[in-house]
XYZ file of C-alpha atoms in Angstrom:
57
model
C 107.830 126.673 86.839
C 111.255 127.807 87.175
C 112.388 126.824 90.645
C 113.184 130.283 91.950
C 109.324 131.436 91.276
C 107.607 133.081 94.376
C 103.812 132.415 95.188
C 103.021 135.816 93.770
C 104.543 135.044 90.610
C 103.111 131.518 90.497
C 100.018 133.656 91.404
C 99.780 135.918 88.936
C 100.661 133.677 85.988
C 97.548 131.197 87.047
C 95.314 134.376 87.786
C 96.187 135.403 83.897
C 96.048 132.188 82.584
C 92.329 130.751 84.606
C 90.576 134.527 85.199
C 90.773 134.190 88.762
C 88.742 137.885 89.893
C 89.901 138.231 93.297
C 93.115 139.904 94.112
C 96.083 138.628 95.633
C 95.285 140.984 98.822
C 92.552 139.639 99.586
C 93.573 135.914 100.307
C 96.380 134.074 101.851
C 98.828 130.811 100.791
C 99.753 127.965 102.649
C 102.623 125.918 101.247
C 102.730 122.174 102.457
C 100.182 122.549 104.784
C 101.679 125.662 106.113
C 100.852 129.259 106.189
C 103.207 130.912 103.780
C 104.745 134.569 102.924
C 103.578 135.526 99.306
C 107.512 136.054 98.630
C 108.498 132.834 99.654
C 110.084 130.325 97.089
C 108.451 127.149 95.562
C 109.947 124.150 95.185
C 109.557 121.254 92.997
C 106.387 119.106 94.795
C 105.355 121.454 97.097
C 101.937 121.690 97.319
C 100.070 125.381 97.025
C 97.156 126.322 98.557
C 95.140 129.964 97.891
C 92.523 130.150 100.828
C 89.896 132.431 100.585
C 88.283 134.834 103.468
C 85.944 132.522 105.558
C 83.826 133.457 108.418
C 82.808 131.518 111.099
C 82.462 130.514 114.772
């Protein structure tokens, strides 16, 4: 990935690439272990993670 690639480009590229069906608004990023804006930057090593709606109590 080209360093100055956002989450929604990173994304979109693995959503074409894999099929993913659900959209982009319906879930939310975390970046190192940290929530995340979709426009923020990724870095070399940083570690993405696309969390789904959960319920619970």
């Amino acid at each position: 990935m080209p360093q100055s690639t956002s989450l929604t480009e990173l994304y979109e590229q693995l959503r074409q690439k894999h099929r993913f069906s659900r959209p982009q608004s319906e879930l939310r990023v975390a970046v190192n272990d940290y929530f995340a804006k979709w426009t923020d930057e990724i870095y070399d090593g940083d570690s993405v993670v696309f969390i789904t709606p959960v319920a619970g109590g």
